[in-house]
Coordinates of C-alpha atoms in Angstrom, one line a residue:
Chain A
M1 CA 93.1 150.9 99.1
E2 CA 91.1 149.1 96.5
F3 CA 93.1 146.1 96.2
V4 CA 91.7 145.4 100.0
D5 CA 88.3 144.7 98.8
N6 CA 89.4 142.2 96.1
F7 CA 87.8 138.6 96.5
W8 CA 91.0 137.1 95.6
F9 CA 93.4 139.0 97.8
Q10 CA 91.0 138.6 100.7
L11 CA 90.7 134.9 100.1
V12 CA 94.7 134.3 99.7
L13 CA 95.0 136.5 102.7
K14 CA 92.8 134.6 105.2
L15 CA 94.0 130.8 103.6
A16 CA 97.5 131.9 104.4
G17 CA 96.7 133.4 107.9
I18 CA 94.9 129.9 108.5
L19 CA 98.1 128.2 107.4
G20 CA 100.4 130.3 109.3
V21 CA 98.2 130.1 112.7
V22 CA 98.1 126.2 112.1
L23 CA 101.9 125.9 111.8
T24 CA 103.1 128.2 114.5
G25 CA 100.5 126.8 116.7
A26 CA 101.7 123.1 116.2
L27 CA 105.1 124.3 117.0
V28 CA 103.7 125.9 120.3
V29 CA 101.9 122.9 121.0
I30 CA 105.3 120.9 121.1
Y31 CA 107.1 123.2 122.9
A32 CA 103.9 123.2 125.4
E33 CA 103.9 119.7 125.3
L34 CA 107.6 119.4 126.1
K35 CA 107.0 121.8 129.1
I36 CA 104.0 120.6 131.0
G37 CA 105.0 116.9 130.5
S38 CA 108.6 117.6 132.2
H39 CA 106.6 119.7 135.1
M40 CA 104.1 116.7 135.4
Q41 CA 106.6 114.1 135.4
T42 CA 109.5 115.9 137.4
R43 CA 111.7 116.0 134.5
I44 CA 114.0 118.8 133.7
G45 CA 113.0 119.2 129.8
P46 CA 114.0 122.0 127.6
Y47 CA 116.0 124.6 128.8
Y48 CA 119.1 125.4 126.6
A49 CA 117.8 126.4 123.0
G50 CA 117.1 130.3 122.6
G51 CA 117.6 131.3 126.1
R52 CA 115.9 130.9 129.5
W53 CA 112.8 128.7 129.0
G54 CA 114.2 127.0 126.0
W55 CA 111.5 128.7 124.0
A56 CA 113.3 127.8 120.8
Q57 CA 113.3 124.1 121.7
P58 CA 110.7 123.3 118.6
L59 CA 112.5 125.7 116.0
A60 CA 116.0 124.0 116.5
D61 CA 114.3 120.6 116.2
G62 CA 112.6 121.2 112.9
L63 CA 116.0 123.0 111.8
K64 CA 117.7 119.7 112.8
F65 CA 115.4 117.4 111.3
L66 CA 115.6 119.6 107.7
Q67 CA 119.2 118.8 107.7
K68 CA 118.9 114.8 108.4
E69 CA 118.9 112.4 105.7
D70 CA 116.0 111.6 104.0
L71 CA 116.0 107.6 103.9
S72 CA 113.8 105.1 101.9
P73 CA 114.4 101.6 103.1
T74 CA 115.2 98.5 100.4
G75 CA 112.1 97.3 99.5
S76 CA 109.9 100.0 100.2
D77 CA 107.2 101.2 97.6
R78 CA 109.1 104.6 97.0
T79 CA 106.3 106.8 95.7
V80 CA 103.7 105.6 98.3
Y81 CA 106.4 105.8 100.8
G82 CA 107.1 109.4 99.8
F83 CA 103.7 110.4 99.4
A84 CA 102.3 109.0 103.1
P85 CA 103.3 112.1 105.2
Y86 CA 102.1 115.0 102.9
V87 CA 98.5 113.1 102.7
V88 CA 98.3 113.2 106.5
M89 CA 99.5 116.6 106.5
M90 CA 96.9 117.6 103.7
A91 CA 94.1 116.3 105.4
T92 CA 95.1 118.1 108.7
I93 CA 95.5 121.4 106.8
A94 CA 92.3 121.4 104.7
V95 CA 89.9 120.8 107.9
F96 CA 90.8 124.4 108.8
V97 CA 89.2 126.1 105.8
V98 CA 85.7 125.7 107.4
V99 CA 86.7 126.3 111.1
P100 CA 85.3 129.8 111.4
F101 CA 87.4 132.0 113.7
G102 CA 84.5 134.5 113.7
P103 CA 81.7 135.6 111.6
D104 CA 83.3 136.3 108.5
M105 CA 86.9 134.9 109.6
V106 CA 86.1 131.7 107.8
G107 CA 87.8 130.1 104.6
A108 CA 84.5 128.9 103.3
N109 CA 81.4 128.8 105.3
L110 CA 79.6 125.6 103.7
D111 CA 76.2 124.5 104.2
L112 CA 78.2 121.0 104.4
G113 CA 80.6 122.2 107.2
A114 CA 80.6 119.3 109.8
F115 CA 80.0 117.0 107.2
Y116 CA 83.1 117.9 105.3
L117 CA 85.1 118.0 108.9
L118 CA 84.4 114.4 109.1
A119 CA 84.8 113.4 105.5
I120 CA 88.5 115.4 105.0
S121 CA 89.4 114.4 109.1
S122 CA 89.2 110.7 108.2
L123 CA 91.4 110.8 105.0
S124 CA 94.3 110.7 107.2
V125 CA 93.8 106.8 108.1
L126 CA 94.8 106.6 104.2
G127 CA 97.9 108.2 105.1
V128 CA 98.9 106.3 108.1
L129 CA 98.1 103.0 106.2
M130 CA 100.3 104.0 103.0
A131 CA 103.2 104.7 105.4
G132 CA 102.7 101.5 107.2
W133 CA 102.4 99.2 104.2
S134 CA 104.9 100.5 102.0
S135 CA 107.7 100.7 104.4
A136 CA 108.5 96.9 104.3
N137 CA 109.1 96.9 107.7
K138 CA 107.2 94.4 110.4
Y139 CA 106.7 96.9 112.9
S140 CA 105.4 99.5 110.6
L141 CA 103.1 97.0 109.1
I142 CA 101.3 96.2 112.6
G143 CA 101.5 99.7 113.4
G144 CA 99.8 101.0 110.5
L145 CA 97.0 97.7 110.4
R146 CA 96.5 98.8 114.3
A147 CA 96.1 102.7 113.6
A148 CA 93.6 102.3 110.8
A149 CA 91.5 99.9 112.9
Q150 CA 91.6 102.3 115.8
L151 CA 90.9 105.2 113.5
I152 CA 87.9 103.9 112.0
A153 CA 86.6 102.5 115.3
Y154 CA 86.5 105.6 116.9
E155 CA 85.4 107.4 113.7
L156 CA 81.8 105.7 114.5
P157 CA 81.0 107.5 117.9
L158 CA 83.4 110.9 116.8
V159 CA 80.3 111.0 113.8
L160 CA 77.6 110.0 115.9
A161 CA 78.7 112.8 118.6
V162 CA 78.5 115.2 116.1
V163 CA 75.1 113.8 114.6
A164 CA 73.8 114.8 118.0
V165 CA 74.8 118.5 117.8
V166 CA 73.7 119.0 114.3
I167 CA 70.2 118.1 115.5
Q168 CA 70.2 120.4 118.3
A169 CA 71.7 123.2 116.0
G170 CA 69.6 122.1 112.8
T171 CA 72.2 122.9 110.5
M172 CA 75.3 121.6 109.3
S173 CA 77.0 124.8 108.5
L174 CA 79.8 125.6 111.4
N175 CA 79.1 129.0 111.4
G176 CA 75.3 128.1 112.1
I177 CA 76.3 126.0 114.8
V178 CA 77.9 128.8 116.5
D179 CA 75.0 131.2 115.8
A180 CA 72.4 128.3 117.1
Q181 CA 74.4 128.5 120.6
Q182 CA 73.9 132.5 120.6
Q183 CA 70.3 131.9 120.4
T184 CA 67.8 132.5 123.4
W185 CA 67.7 129.0 125.2
F186 CA 65.0 130.2 127.6
T187 CA 64.4 133.8 129.2
I188 CA 64.2 134.8 133.0
G189 CA 62.1 137.9 133.4
S190 CA 63.7 140.4 130.9
F191 CA 66.9 138.4 130.3
N192 CA 67.4 136.3 127.4
I193 CA 69.7 133.5 128.5
S194 CA 72.0 131.8 126.1
A195 CA 74.3 129.0 126.6
P196 CA 76.8 126.9 124.5
F197 CA 75.5 123.3 123.7
I198 CA 77.8 121.6 126.2
I199 CA 75.5 123.4 129.0
Q200 CA 72.5 122.7 126.8
G201 CA 72.7 118.9 127.8
Q202 CA 75.6 118.0 125.6
I203 CA 77.8 117.1 128.0
L204 CA 77.7 113.6 127.3
G205 CA 78.4 114.1 123.7
F206 CA 80.9 116.3 124.5
A207 CA 82.8 113.6 126.6
I208 CA 82.6 111.0 123.7
F209 CA 84.0 113.4 121.4
M210 CA 86.8 114.4 123.4
I211 CA 87.6 110.5 124.0
A212 CA 87.1 109.6 120.3
A213 CA 89.4 112.7 119.5
V214 CA 92.3 111.7 121.7
A215 CA 92.0 107.8 120.1
E216 CA 91.8 109.8 116.6
L217 CA 95.1 111.1 117.6
S218 CA 96.7 107.8 118.9
R219 CA 97.6 109.6 121.8
I220 CA 98.2 107.8 125.1
P221 CA 96.1 106.0 126.4
F222 CA 95.1 105.2 122.8
D223 CA 98.7 104.8 121.5
M224 CA 98.6 101.2 120.4
P225 CA 99.6 102.0 116.5
I226 CA 102.9 103.5 118.1
A227 CA 103.8 101.6 121.5
E228 CA 107.3 102.0 121.6
S229 CA 107.8 99.0 124.0
E230 CA 106.3 96.8 121.3
L231 CA 106.5 98.5 117.7
T232 CA 110.0 100.8 118.1
M233 CA 107.4 103.6 116.6
G234 CA 104.8 101.9 114.7
Y235 CA 104.2 103.0 111.1
L236 CA 106.6 106.3 111.7
T237 CA 109.7 103.3 112.1
E238 CA 111.4 104.0 109.2
Y239 CA 110.9 107.7 108.5
S240 CA 113.7 110.4 109.0
G241 CA 114.5 113.6 108.0
I242 CA 111.7 115.9 106.2
R243 CA 109.2 113.2 106.1
F244 CA 109.2 112.3 109.8
T245 CA 108.7 116.0 110.5
M246 CA 105.4 116.2 108.4
F247 CA 104.5 113.4 110.4
F248 CA 105.3 115.2 113.7
L249 CA 103.9 118.4 112.5
G250 CA 100.6 116.5 111.8
E251 CA 100.2 115.0 114.6
Y252 CA 100.4 118.5 116.5
A253 CA 98.6 120.4 114.0
S254 CA 95.8 117.6 114.3
M255 CA 95.5 118.3 117.9
I256 CA 94.5 121.9 117.2
S257 CA 92.1 121.2 114.5
L258 CA 90.3 118.6 116.7
S259 CA 90.2 120.8 119.8
A260 CA 89.1 123.5 117.6
I261 CA 86.2 121.4 116.4
A262 CA 85.4 120.6 119.7
A263 CA 85.3 124.3 120.6
T264 CA 82.9 125.3 117.7
L265 CA 80.7 122.4 118.4
Y266 CA 80.4 122.4 122.3
L267 CA 81.9 125.3 123.5
G268 CA 80.4 128.3 121.6
G269 CA 83.3 128.7 119.3
Y270 CA 84.4 132.3 118.6
A271 CA 81.0 133.6 120.2
V272 CA 81.7 136.1 123.0
P273 CA 78.7 136.6 125.1
G274 CA 76.6 139.8 125.0
V275 CA 79.1 141.0 122.3
H276 CA 77.6 141.8 118.4
G277 CA 78.9 143.2 115.4
N278 CA 82.0 143.7 113.8
I279 CA 84.1 143.4 116.7
V280 CA 83.4 139.9 117.1
N281 CA 85.4 139.4 113.7
L282 CA 88.2 141.3 115.9
L283 CA 87.8 139.0 119.4
G284 CA 86.9 136.1 117.8
P285 CA 90.0 134.2 116.8
G286 CA 91.4 135.3 120.3
V287 CA 88.5 133.7 122.2
L288 CA 88.4 130.4 119.8
L289 CA 92.4 130.2 120.2
T290 CA 91.7 130.3 124.3
K291 CA 89.3 127.8 124.4
V292 CA 91.5 125.5 122.0
A293 CA 94.4 126.1 124.4
I294 CA 92.4 124.8 127.2
L295 CA 91.4 121.9 125.3
V296 CA 95.0 121.3 124.1
F297 CA 96.3 121.3 127.9
V298 CA 93.7 118.7 128.8
I299 CA 94.8 116.4 126.1
I300 CA 98.4 117.1 127.2
W301 CA 97.4 116.2 130.6
I302 CA 95.6 113.1 129.9
R303 CA 98.9 111.8 128.0
W304 CA 101.3 112.4 130.8
T305 CA 99.3 111.0 133.6
W306 CA 97.3 107.6 131.8
P307 CA 98.8 104.2 131.3
R308 CA 98.4 102.7 127.9
L309 CA 94.9 100.7 127.1
R310 CA 95.5 97.1 125.3
E311 CA 94.5 96.6 121.8
D312 CA 91.4 94.5 122.8
Q313 CA 90.4 96.9 125.7
L314 CA 90.6 99.9 123.2
Q315 CA 88.7 98.4 120.5
T316 CA 86.2 97.0 123.3
L317 CA 85.8 100.6 124.6
A318 CA 84.8 102.0 121.1
W319 CA 82.4 99.5 120.3
T320 CA 80.6 98.1 123.3
W321 CA 80.6 101.7 125.2
L322 CA 81.3 104.8 123.3
I323 CA 79.2 103.6 120.1
P324 CA 75.7 102.5 122.5
L325 CA 76.3 105.6 124.5
A326 CA 76.5 107.9 121.4
L327 CA 73.5 106.2 120.2
L328 CA 71.6 106.8 123.8
N329 CA 73.0 110.5 123.3
I330 CA 71.3 111.0 119.9
A331 CA 68.0 109.7 121.2
I332 CA 67.8 111.8 123.9
V333 CA 69.0 115.1 122.3
S334 CA 66.4 114.4 119.1
I335 CA 63.6 113.4 121.3
F336 CA 63.9 116.7 123.5
K337 CA 64.3 118.3 120.3
V338 CA 61.0 117.4 118.7
V339 CA 59.0 117.4 122.2
F340 CA 60.2 121.3 122.7
Chain B
M1 CA 75.2 127.1 97.4
E2 CA 77.3 127.0 94.4
L3 CA 80.1 125.6 93.6
S4 CA 82.5 128.5 94.0
D5 CA 82.0 128.1 97.7
Y6 CA 84.2 125.0 97.4
L7 CA 87.0 127.1 95.8
P8 CA 88.7 128.2 99.3
I9 CA 89.1 124.5 99.8
A10 CA 90.9 123.9 96.2
L11 CA 93.2 127.0 97.2
M12 CA 94.1 125.7 100.4
T13 CA 95.1 122.2 98.4
L14 CA 97.5 124.6 96.6
L15 CA 98.8 126.0 99.5
G16 CA 99.3 122.9 101.0
I17 CA 101.1 121.4 98.2
G18 CA 103.4 124.6 98.0
F19 CA 104.2 124.1 101.6
A20 CA 105.1 120.4 101.0
V21 CA 107.3 121.1 97.9
A22 CA 109.3 124.3 99.7
S23 CA 109.8 121.8 102.8
I24 CA 111.2 119.0 100.4
L25 CA 113.2 121.4 98.3
V26 CA 114.8 122.9 101.4
S27 CA 115.2 119.7 102.5
K28 CA 117.2 118.5 99.3
L29 CA 119.3 121.5 99.8
L30 CA 120.4 121.3 103.4
A31 CA 120.3 117.3 104.1
P32 CA 123.1 115.1 103.0
S33 CA 122.4 112.0 100.7
N34 CA 125.0 109.1 101.6
P35 CA 122.9 105.9 101.6
T36 CA 124.5 102.6 102.4
P37 CA 122.9 99.3 102.4
E38 CA 123.1 98.9 106.1
K39 CA 121.5 102.1 106.4
L40 CA 118.9 101.4 103.9
A41 CA 117.8 97.9 105.4
P42 CA 114.7 97.8 107.4
Y43 CA 115.0 98.5 111.0
E44 CA 114.7 95.4 113.0
C45 CA 116.7 96.1 116.6
G46 CA 119.8 95.3 114.8
I47 CA 118.8 92.2 113.4
V48 CA 119.2 91.3 109.7
P49 CA 115.8 90.6 108.6
L50 CA 115.4 87.3 107.0
Q51 CA 111.9 87.4 105.4
D52 CA 109.5 90.1 104.2
P53 CA 107.1 91.5 106.3
V54 CA 104.4 89.2 107.3
E55 CA 101.8 88.5 104.8
R56 CA 99.0 87.3 106.7
F57 CA 97.8 89.6 109.4
P58 CA 94.8 89.0 112.2
V59 CA 91.6 88.4 110.6
K60 CA 90.3 90.9 113.1
F61 CA 91.7 94.2 111.4
Y62 CA 89.4 93.2 108.3
L63 CA 86.3 92.6 110.5
V64 CA 86.9 96.1 111.8
A65 CA 87.0 97.3 108.8
M66 CA 83.8 95.8 107.3
L67 CA 81.9 96.8 110.5
F68 CA 83.1 100.5 110.1
V69 CA 81.5 100.3 106.6
I70 CA 78.4 99.0 107.1
F71 CA 78.1 101.5 110.2
D72 CA 79.4 104.6 108.6
V73 CA 77.0 104.1 105.7
E74 CA 74.1 104.0 107.8
I75 CA 75.1 106.9 110.3
I76 CA 75.1 109.2 107.0
F77 CA 71.6 108.5 106.6
L78 CA 71.1 110.1 109.8
F79 CA 72.5 113.5 108.8
V80 CA 70.1 114.0 106.3
W81 CA 67.5 113.7 109.0
A82 CA 69.3 115.6 111.4
V83 CA 69.1 119.0 109.3
S84 CA 65.5 118.7 108.8
Y85 CA 63.6 117.4 111.7
K86 CA 61.5 120.1 111.9
E87 CA 60.1 119.3 108.9
F88 CA 59.4 115.7 109.5
G89 CA 58.3 116.0 113.4
W90 CA 57.1 113.4 115.1
A91 CA 56.6 111.1 111.8
G92 CA 60.3 111.7 111.0
L93 CA 61.2 110.9 114.7
G94 CA 59.3 107.8 114.4
A95 CA 61.0 106.9 110.9
V96 CA 64.3 107.4 112.5
V97 CA 63.7 105.5 115.7
V98 CA 62.7 102.2 113.4
F99 CA 66.2 103.3 111.4
M100 CA 68.3 103.5 114.7
L101 CA 66.7 100.0 116.1
M102 CA 67.8 98.4 113.1
L103 CA 71.3 100.0 113.5
I104 CA 71.3 98.8 117.2
E105 CA 70.3 95.7 116.3
T106 CA 73.3 95.1 113.7
L107 CA 75.4 95.9 116.8
A108 CA 73.9 93.4 119.3
Y109 CA 74.0 90.9 116.6
V110 CA 77.9 91.5 116.1
W111 CA 78.4 91.6 119.6
K112 CA 76.5 88.5 120.4
R113 CA 78.5 86.5 117.4
G114 CA 81.7 87.5 119.4
A115 CA 83.0 89.9 116.5
L116 CA 84.1 92.3 119.1
E117 CA 86.1 90.2 121.3
W118 CA 89.6 90.1 120.8
N119 CA 91.1 87.9 123.0
V120 CA 88.8 85.2 122.1
A121 CA 92.2 82.5 123.0
R122 CA 92.3 83.7 126.7
R123 CA 88.4 83.5 126.8
Q124 CA 88.4 80.0 125.3
R125 CA 91.0 78.9 128.1
Y126 CA 89.3 80.8 130.9
R127 CA 85.7 78.9 129.7
R128 CA 87.7 75.2 129.6
I129 CA 89.2 76.1 133.1
V130 CA 85.6 76.8 134.3
A131 CA 84.3 73.9 133.1
E132 CA 86.8 71.7 134.1
G133 CA 86.2 73.0 137.7
H134 CA 89.6 73.8 138.1
L135 CA 88.7 77.4 138.7
E136 CA 90.2 77.4 142.6
E137 CA 93.6 75.9 141.2
A138 CA 93.9 78.7 138.3
A139 CA 93.1 81.6 140.7

């Protein structure tokens, strides 16, 4: 079994595993959204495809999309139009390279992990703007502009919330951040108490991060870029077939990626309390995915219960509430960190 | 930290491109291609579009983008301090507080000048109504 220890073999296996988990995870989340949404709003939801619970609905949808005609409207910039969905998809997939599923179960343990995450995840703005601009459609253009303005406005509180975590952990490596949450926080008698950052005074940061994350996903209550009642489908209006599927999959994959980031930064990531050594590599993915599932459920829950914000309310929330609060959060965390 | 640490990212990009190319090929095989002028027309709820999409859009979007650039560049400097606050101690915290105050001052200035207000027309109408003393009638 010499080839198992081969560096290249392990790397490709890990990355293919991550890609597989992300894509099947996106399908699972699509199904969860259909089911949870229908339960919350007393609708029927999927129940034909695949048998009793309609579990094959996302697969059937995917197959249907593959067989649909891929149109690019007259007057559109074909190269940019065709390329845009893949920019969004790539930006989402590339995020997962640094998300640790276990001490060794990570694509790349970068020293600049948190920085890389923020840089790559904001690349999807580019894809959205490309889609809106190149479609030669009024709805698409306005939707693209709104999306760009929204994504960059909520990027700031997101980044500021992460700065506070980096200060607390003292490192930008995501593995380092998970380790920092296993360090002894304080001791009672002979017990060493450790806690994830959300308990160690980052509750405000976590709230800011999650609100900004929902806005980054352009989901209700922050879905002005898509706002069906006024913009048809926003920057997605002209897309059909496989390219629409890419946007669709990308949206749900980035739901998973943002939840995974939040779980790693605030909820302790893959760590299992009191368990150390090689076994964590085995348990880690399950632990992380459980936390991701809980956060994804909350995001779906918000979508099916809240009304939509107006464009000006949305911008005001980011600039006059979240950014000052995030700065306050940094101040509190850094003062505590330097004093103690 | 070496450049080879970034190898997985390059490899993941390749895998992603492979996935994209494969999906396009499958779609090419399965999907019909039968474009007609009506199908290719920009979607406008059934109305024939008379002109190109708007060349002019609200300047607010531009303003938000400018503000973002200013703030984002300033925030990047915070990361440098965030990973090494231990070495800098109180002196570092003092320096960062001064820096943050400048950031907050920028925000306060922009806020005061009304760059963050999106419903300017509605505000102005409201102020006019108040100034003319017709508030009770309007309400």
